[in-house]
XYZ file of C-alpha atoms in Angstrom:
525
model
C -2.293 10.687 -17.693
C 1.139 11.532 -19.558
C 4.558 12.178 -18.308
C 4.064 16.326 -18.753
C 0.768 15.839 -16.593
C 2.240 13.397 -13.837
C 5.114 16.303 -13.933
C 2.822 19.142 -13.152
C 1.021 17.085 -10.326
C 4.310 16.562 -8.570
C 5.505 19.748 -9.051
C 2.485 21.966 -7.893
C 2.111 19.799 -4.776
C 5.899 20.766 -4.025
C 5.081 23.843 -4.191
C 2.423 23.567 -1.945
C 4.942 21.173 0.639
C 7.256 24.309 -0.030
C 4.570 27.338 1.572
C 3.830 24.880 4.543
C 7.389 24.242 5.613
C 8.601 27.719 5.534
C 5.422 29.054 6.654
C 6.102 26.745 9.851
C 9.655 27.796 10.478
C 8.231 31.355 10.732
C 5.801 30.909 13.515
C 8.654 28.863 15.093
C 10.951 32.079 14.922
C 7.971 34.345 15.754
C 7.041 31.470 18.595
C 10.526 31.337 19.808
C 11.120 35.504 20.015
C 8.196 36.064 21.850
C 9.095 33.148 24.621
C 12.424 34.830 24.876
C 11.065 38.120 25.222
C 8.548 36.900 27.849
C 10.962 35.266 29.595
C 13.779 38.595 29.825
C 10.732 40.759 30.934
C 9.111 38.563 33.118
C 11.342 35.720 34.624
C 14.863 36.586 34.138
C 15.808 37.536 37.915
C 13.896 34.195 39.251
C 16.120 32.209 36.041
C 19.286 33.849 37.045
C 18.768 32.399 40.284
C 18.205 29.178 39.314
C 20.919 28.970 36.934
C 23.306 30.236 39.689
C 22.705 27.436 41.990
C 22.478 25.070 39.302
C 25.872 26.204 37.532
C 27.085 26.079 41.536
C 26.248 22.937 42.510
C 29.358 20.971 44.036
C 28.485 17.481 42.964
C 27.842 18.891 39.170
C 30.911 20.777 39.213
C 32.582 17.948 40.398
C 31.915 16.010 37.746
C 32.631 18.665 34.846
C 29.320 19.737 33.849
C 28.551 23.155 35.927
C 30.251 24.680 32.178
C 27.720 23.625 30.544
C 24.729 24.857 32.093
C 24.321 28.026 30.426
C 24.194 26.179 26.874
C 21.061 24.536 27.707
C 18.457 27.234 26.645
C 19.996 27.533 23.326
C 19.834 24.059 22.580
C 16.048 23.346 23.607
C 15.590 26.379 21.271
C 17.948 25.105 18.484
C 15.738 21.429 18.833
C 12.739 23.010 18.330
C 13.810 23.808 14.505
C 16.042 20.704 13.928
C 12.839 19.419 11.625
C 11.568 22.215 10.184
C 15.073 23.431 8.765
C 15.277 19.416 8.029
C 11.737 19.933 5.850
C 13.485 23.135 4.536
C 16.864 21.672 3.301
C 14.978 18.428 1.568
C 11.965 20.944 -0.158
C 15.019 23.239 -1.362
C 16.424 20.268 -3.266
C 12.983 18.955 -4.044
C 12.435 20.438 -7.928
C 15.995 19.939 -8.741
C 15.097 16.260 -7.879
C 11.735 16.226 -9.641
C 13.703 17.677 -13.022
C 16.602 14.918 -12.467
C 13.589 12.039 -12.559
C 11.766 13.598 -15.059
C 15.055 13.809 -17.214
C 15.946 9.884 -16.296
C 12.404 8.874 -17.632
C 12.298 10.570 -20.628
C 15.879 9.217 -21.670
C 14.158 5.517 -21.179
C 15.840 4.860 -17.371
C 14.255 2.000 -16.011
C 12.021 3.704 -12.633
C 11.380 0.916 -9.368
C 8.477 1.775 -7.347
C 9.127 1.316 -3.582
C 5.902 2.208 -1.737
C 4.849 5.953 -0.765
C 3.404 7.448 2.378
C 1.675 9.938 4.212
C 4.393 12.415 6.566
C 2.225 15.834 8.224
C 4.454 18.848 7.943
C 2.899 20.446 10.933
C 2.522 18.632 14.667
C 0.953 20.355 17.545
C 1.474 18.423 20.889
C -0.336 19.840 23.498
C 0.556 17.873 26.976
C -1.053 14.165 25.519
C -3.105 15.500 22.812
C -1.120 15.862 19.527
C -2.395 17.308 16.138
C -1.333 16.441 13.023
C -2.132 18.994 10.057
C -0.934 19.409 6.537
C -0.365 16.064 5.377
C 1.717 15.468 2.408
C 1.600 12.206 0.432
C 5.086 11.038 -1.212
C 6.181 7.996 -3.631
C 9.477 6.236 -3.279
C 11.044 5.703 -6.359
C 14.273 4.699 -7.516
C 15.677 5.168 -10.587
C 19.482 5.008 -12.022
C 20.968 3.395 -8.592
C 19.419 6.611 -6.494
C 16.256 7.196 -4.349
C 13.591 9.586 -4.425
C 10.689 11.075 -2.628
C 8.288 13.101 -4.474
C 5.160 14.544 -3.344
C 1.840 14.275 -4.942
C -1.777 13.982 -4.057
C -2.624 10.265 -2.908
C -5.185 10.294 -5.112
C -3.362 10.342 -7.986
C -0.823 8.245 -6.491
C -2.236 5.163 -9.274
C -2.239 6.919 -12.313
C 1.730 8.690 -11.258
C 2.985 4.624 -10.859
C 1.452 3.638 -14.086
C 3.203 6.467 -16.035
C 6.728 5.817 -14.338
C 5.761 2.080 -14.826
C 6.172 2.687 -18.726
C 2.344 1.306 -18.877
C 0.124 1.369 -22.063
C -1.913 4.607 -19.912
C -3.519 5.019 -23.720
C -4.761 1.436 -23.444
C -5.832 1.529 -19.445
C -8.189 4.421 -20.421
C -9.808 2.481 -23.161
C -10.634 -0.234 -20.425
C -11.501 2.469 -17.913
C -13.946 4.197 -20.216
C -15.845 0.431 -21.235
C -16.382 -0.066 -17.650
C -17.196 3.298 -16.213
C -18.530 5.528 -18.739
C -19.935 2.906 -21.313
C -17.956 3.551 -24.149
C -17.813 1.070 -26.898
C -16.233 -2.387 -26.939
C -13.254 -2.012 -29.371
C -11.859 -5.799 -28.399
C -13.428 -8.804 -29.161
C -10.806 -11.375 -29.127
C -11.341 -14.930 -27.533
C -9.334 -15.907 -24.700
C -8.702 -19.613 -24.346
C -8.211 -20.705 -20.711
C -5.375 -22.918 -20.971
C -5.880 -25.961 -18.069
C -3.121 -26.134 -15.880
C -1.302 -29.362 -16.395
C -0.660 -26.874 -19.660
C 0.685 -24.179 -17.766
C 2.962 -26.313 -15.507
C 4.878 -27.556 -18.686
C 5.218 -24.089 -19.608
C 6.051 -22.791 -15.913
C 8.821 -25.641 -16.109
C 10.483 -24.722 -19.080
C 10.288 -20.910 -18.952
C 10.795 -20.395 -15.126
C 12.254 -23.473 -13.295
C 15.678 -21.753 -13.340
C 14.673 -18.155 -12.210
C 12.363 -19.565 -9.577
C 15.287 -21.754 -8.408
C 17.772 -19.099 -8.393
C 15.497 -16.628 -6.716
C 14.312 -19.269 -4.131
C 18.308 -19.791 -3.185
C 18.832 -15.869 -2.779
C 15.516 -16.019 -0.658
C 16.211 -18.259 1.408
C 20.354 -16.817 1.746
C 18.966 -13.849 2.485
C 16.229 -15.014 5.200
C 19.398 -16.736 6.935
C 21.155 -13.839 7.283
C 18.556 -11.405 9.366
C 18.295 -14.321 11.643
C 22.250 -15.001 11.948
C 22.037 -11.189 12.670
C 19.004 -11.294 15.147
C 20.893 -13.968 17.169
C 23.708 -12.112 17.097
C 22.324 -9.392 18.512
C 20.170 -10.709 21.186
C 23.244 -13.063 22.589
C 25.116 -9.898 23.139
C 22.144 -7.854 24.707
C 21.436 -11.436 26.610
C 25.081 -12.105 28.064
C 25.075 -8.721 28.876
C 21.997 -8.421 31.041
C 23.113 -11.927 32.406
C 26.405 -10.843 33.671
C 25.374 -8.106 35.113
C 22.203 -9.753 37.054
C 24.572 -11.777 38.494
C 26.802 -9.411 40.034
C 30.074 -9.332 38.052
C 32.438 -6.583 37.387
C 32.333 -6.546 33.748
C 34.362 -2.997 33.248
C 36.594 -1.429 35.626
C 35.080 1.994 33.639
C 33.133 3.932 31.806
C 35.840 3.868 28.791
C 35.776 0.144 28.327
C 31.763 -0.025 28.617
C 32.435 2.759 25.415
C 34.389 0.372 23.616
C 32.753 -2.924 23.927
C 29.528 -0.963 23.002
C 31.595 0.491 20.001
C 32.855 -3.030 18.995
C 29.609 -4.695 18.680
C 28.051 -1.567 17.009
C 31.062 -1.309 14.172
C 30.947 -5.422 13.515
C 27.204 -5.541 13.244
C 27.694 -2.473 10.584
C 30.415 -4.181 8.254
C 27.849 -7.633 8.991
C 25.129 -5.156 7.311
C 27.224 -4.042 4.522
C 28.529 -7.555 3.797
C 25.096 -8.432 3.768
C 23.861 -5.742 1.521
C 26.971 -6.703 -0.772
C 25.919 -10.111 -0.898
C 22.344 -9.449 -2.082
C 23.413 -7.106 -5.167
C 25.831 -9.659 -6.043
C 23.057 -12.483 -5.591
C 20.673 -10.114 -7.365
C 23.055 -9.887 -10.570
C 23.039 -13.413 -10.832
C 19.625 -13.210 -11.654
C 18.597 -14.536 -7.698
C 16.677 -11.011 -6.552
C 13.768 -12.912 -4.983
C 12.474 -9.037 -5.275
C 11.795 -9.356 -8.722
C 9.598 -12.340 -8.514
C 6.556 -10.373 -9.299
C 7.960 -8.198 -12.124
C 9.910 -11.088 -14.187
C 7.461 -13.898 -13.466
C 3.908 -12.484 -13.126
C 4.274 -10.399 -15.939
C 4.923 -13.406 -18.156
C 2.479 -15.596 -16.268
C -0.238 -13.225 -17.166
C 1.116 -12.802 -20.957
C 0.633 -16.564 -20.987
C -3.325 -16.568 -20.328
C -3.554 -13.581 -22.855
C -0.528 -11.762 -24.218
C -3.110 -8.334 -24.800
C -3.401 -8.502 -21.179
C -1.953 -5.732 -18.978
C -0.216 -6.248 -16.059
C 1.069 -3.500 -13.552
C 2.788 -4.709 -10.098
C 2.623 -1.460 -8.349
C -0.858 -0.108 -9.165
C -4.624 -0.735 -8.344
C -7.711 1.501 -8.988
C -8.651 5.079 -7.428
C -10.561 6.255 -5.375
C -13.251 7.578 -7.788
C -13.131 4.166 -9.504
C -13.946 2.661 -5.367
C -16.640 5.213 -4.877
C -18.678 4.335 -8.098
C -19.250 0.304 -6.854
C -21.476 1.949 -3.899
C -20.571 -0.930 -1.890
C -18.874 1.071 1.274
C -20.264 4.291 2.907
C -18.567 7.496 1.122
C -15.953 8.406 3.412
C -11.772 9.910 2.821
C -9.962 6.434 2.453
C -6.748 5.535 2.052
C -6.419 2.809 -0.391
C -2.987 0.651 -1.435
C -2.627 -1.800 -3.146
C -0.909 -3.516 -6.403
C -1.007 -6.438 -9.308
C -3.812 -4.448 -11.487
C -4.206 -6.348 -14.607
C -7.151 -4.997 -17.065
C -7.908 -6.445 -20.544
C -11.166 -7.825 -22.373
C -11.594 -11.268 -22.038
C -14.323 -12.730 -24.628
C -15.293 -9.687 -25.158
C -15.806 -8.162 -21.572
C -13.768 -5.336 -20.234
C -12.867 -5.999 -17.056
C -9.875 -4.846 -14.484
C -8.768 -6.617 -11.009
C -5.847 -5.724 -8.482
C -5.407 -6.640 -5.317
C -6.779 -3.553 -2.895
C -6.607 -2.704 1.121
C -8.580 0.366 1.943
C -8.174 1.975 5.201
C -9.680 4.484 7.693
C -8.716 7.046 10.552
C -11.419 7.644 12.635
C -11.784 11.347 13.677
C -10.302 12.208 17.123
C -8.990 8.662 17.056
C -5.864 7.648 19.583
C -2.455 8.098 18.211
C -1.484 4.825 18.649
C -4.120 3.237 17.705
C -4.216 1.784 14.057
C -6.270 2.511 11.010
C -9.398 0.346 10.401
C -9.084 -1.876 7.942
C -12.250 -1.687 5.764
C -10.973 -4.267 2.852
C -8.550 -6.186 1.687
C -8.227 -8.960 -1.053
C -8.994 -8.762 -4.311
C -11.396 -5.837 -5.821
C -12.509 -7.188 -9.664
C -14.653 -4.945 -12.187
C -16.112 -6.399 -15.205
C -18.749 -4.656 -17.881
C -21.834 -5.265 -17.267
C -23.626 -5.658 -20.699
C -26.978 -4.591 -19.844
C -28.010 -0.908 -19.794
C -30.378 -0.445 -16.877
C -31.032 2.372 -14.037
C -30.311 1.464 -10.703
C -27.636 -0.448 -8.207
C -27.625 -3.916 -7.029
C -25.841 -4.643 -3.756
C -25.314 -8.121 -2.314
C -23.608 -8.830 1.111
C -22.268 -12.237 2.348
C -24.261 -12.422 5.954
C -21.931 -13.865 8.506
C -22.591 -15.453 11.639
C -20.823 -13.870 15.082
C -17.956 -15.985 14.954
C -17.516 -15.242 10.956
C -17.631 -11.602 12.243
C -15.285 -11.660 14.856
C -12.545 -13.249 12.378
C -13.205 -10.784 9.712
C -11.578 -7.340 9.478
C -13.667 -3.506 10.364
C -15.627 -3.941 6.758
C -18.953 -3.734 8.437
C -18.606 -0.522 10.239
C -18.355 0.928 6.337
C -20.506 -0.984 4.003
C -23.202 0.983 2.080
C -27.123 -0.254 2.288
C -28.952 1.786 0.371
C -32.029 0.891 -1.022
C -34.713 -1.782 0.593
C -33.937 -5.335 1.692
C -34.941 -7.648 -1.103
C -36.301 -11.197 -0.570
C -35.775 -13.192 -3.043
C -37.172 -17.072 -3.689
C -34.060 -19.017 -3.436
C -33.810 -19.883 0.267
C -30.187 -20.964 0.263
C -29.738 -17.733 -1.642
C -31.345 -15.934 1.636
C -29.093 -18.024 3.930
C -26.193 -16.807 2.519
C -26.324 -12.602 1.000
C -28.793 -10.029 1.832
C -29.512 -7.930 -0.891
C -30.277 -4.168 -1.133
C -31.822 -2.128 -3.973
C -34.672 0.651 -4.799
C -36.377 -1.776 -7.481
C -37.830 -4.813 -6.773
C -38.657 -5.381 -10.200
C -35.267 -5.041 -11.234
C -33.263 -7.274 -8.737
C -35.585 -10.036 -9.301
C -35.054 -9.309 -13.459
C -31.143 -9.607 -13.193
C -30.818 -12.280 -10.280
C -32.701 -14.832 -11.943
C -32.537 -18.307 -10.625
C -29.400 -19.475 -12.543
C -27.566 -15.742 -11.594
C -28.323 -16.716 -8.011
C -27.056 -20.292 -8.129
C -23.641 -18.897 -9.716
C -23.165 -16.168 -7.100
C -23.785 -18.615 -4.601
C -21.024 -21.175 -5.953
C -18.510 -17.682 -6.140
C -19.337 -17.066 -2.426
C -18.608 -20.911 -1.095
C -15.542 -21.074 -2.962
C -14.468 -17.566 -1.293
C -15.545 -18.865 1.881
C -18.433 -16.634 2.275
C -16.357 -13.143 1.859
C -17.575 -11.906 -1.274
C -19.548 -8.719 -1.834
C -21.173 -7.670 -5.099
C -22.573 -4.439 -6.636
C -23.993 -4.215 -9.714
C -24.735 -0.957 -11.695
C -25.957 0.249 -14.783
C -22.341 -0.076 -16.716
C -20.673 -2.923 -14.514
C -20.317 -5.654 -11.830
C -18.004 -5.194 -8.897
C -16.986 -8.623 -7.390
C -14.591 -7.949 -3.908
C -13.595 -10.993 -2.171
C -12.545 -9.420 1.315
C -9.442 -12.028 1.755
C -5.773 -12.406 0.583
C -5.051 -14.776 -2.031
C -2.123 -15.929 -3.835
C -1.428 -13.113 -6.115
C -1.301 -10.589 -3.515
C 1.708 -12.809 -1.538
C 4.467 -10.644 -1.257
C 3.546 -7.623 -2.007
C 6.450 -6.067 -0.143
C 9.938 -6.963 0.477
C 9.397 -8.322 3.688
C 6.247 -10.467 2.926
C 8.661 -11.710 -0.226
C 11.201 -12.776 2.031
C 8.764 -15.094 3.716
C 7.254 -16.646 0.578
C 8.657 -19.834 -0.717
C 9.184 -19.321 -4.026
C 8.278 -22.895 -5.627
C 6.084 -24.204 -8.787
C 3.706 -24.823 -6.435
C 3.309 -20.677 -5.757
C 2.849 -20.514 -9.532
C 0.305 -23.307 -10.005
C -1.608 -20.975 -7.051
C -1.376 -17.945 -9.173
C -2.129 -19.069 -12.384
C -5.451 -21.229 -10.956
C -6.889 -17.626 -8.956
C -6.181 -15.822 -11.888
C -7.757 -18.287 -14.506
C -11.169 -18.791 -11.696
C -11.175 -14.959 -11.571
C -11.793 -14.935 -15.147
C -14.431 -17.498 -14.997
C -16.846 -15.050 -13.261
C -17.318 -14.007 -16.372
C -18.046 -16.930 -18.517
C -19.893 -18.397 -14.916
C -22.306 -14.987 -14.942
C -22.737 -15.249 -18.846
C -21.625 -11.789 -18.983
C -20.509 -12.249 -22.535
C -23.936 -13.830 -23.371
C -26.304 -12.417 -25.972
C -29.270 -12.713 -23.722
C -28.011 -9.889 -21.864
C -28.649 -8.074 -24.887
C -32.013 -8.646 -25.751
């Protein structure tokens, strides 16, 4: 995807966010008429009545309000299109926005990705059922000090952050089409792992002072929301204390208004002087935000400066349903720290991924399954064959209970294969049409190396393997994926120690490969 195409994906699905909202605030007008006209023709004498005794009531009157009454219909009816005309005001400004981004980008502005989600344009509540219909999917972005929403399909949510990311998008397809459509191998570089005490001396001398600096602003910045926490729950506290106890704490209603008012306007200039302090800690080079974009970036040039890293990005939902490891189904997936390359000569991509899923007819309030999340890694697979492999981790009840909704969703087609290796038994179950060929790829050494990947991911690793590649998902959270929003960063200590984490997943990830042989010539044969 280019910048023109990521601009006509945006733009069409404002259009389409454009129909919805105004076709909504006409069935509210239409809605609203007809109530009205029902009401004149069928309930106006009994509503007169009741307004009349309402507007005459002594003790209301007494207190000012009996005025008021007759503004009360017009209101409920002026609510009821508060958000629509809301939706209406932000679409109408929509595709001047879209042109102002598009215009920053292709001057060279510098674009932040901030997360995106899912808002429904049209609600029905009927008494404690309520539907949601027309969802529309935006991504927050900012760009030149401002902040945008702009809608697009979540699908192509991925390929949208890659382009405003400035990635190589020429390059990411080259990978894309090695793994999934069995193009050529163009790269054939070798990758030499460096070990770590290696790294570390590097670490020291290229990031000791950022990490330092960033740790400081952290840490500053962690203090604050808990100086303003306390703050906030004395007041609340004393408050409910003193009056528990009996005492007179305002003689009226005008000094409850201004103690209220006090507390409200000093916790305000506490926010601003806090947000004030962060940009001015963040231009000192101490924005603990952009631990991920200056140091990962570098961290991963440092294992192999061809490889590509993107923070905000992760693979789609095609890319998902091709592994065949979970049952086909609409899933929302998020996730970030993609980095693809060819390593010895195998194309491979990882990121760290969550998928997610809304049950039908499912509870408002209750959450989303989560079917995954950890780290989702794709290498080539360099022999041609028909057919999919798929290998589950089996899990005793307890092992089940800890882990997340991923076996309401994974896929078992095929037959259950038994294989020779008992341990190998003990710990996956495997699942595929041709007996012949599982027991032709996972030959005795294949086994005892998926079985060493499995311990070392404490049992939460599922495999698929295909006729163009090898899907390895490790269904737990790991170093890399630390902090992947600004409130997880605020509560990661940002230390050597973090970096040594990173750089040691990142270094066994790539092992898989040498550990499978996947770059060996018998493969070939």
């Amino acid at each position: 995807m280019n910048i023109d195409e990521a601009k006509q994906i945006i733009t069409c699905e404002s259009d389409y966010e454009r129909k919805i909202v105004v076709r909504n605030i006409i069935l509210i007008i239409i809605l609203i008429i007809v109530i009205v006209g029902l009401v004149i023709k069928y309930a106006m004498p009994q509503l007169k009545d009741y307004i009349s005794g309402f507007g005459s009531d002594e003790n209301l009157n007494s207190q000012g309000f009996g005025a008021y009454y007759k503004f009360i219909v017009p209101v409920i009816l002026l609510l009821a299109l508060i958000n629509p005309i809301k939706n209406l005001i932000a679409i109408k400004n929509r595709r001047k926005h879209i042109e102002k981004v598009f215009g920053f980008l292709s001057e060279g502005s510098e674009c932040q990705i901030h997360g995106n989600h899912t808002k429904y344009l049209t609600i029905i509540a009927l008494a404690k059922i309520k539907f949601s219909l027309n969802p529309v999917h935006y991504l927050e972005i900012g760009i030149n000090s401002k902040n945008y929403a702009l809608p697009l399909p979540e699908n192509y949510v991925p390929d949208v952050v890659r382009v405003f990311s400035n990635a190589n998008t020429a390059y990411f397809q080259e990978v894309i089409s090695e793994l999934y459509n069995d193009s050529e191998i163009k790269e054939n570089y070798k990758t030499d792992l460096k070990p770590l005490n290696e790294f570390q001396s590097f670490a020291q001398n290229e990031f000791a002072t950022e990490i330092a600096q960033m740790e400081r602003g952290r840490r500053k910045s962690k203090n604050m929301i808990y100086l303003q926490t306390i703050i906030a729950i004395a007041f609340v506290g004393g408050f409910v204390y003193l009056s528990s106890t009996g005492t007179s704490l305002f003689t009226n209603s005008n000094q409850l208004m201004f103690i209220i008012g006090g507390f409200l306007l000093f916790t305000l200039i506490l926010g601003y002087g806090f947000k004030f302090y962060h940009q001015k800690t963040a231009s000192a080079g101490g924005n603990y935000l952009d631990f991920k974009k200056a140091i990962l970036s570098r961290l991963v040039a440092f294992v192999n400066p061809k490889f590509h890293y993107i923070e905000k990005t992760y693979i789609g939902i095609d890319e998902l349903n091709h592994s065949n490891l979970f049952e086909d189904k609409n899933y929302s997936l998020s996730g970030g720290d993609q980095i693809i390359g060819h390593y010895n000569g195998v194309a491979f991509q990882s990121c760290n991924l969550t998928i997610s899923y809304r049950p039908n007819f499912s509870n408002e309030k209750t959450p989303d399954d989560v079917v995954f999340s950890g780290n989702y890694f794709v290498a080539r697979f360099p022999k041609k064959f028909n057919g999919n492999i798929i290998i589950h981790p089996k899990k005793g009840f307890f092992g089940s209970l800890k882990s997340n909704d991923i076996a309401d969703y994974l896929k078992t087609t095929g037959d259950k294969i038994r294989l020779e290796d008992p341990e190998f038994q003990k710990q996956f179950e495997v699942y595929c049409d041709d007996q012949i060929l599982a027991r032709y790829i996972l030959t005795p050494a294949f086994m005892e190396r998926l079985k060493e990947i499995n311990v070392r991911n404490k049992g939460e690793v599922y495999i698929s393997i295909n006729e163009s590649n090898i899907v390895i998902a490790t269904n737990r959270t790991n170093a890399i994926s630390r902090g992947g929003s600004g409130i997880d960063m605020l509560y990661v200590k940002i230390n050597m120690e973090l970096l040594d984490d990173i750089y040691t997943e990142l270094t066994e990830q790539l092992t898989v490969i040498d550990t499978l042989k996947l770059n060996d010539n018998i493969w070939r044969n």
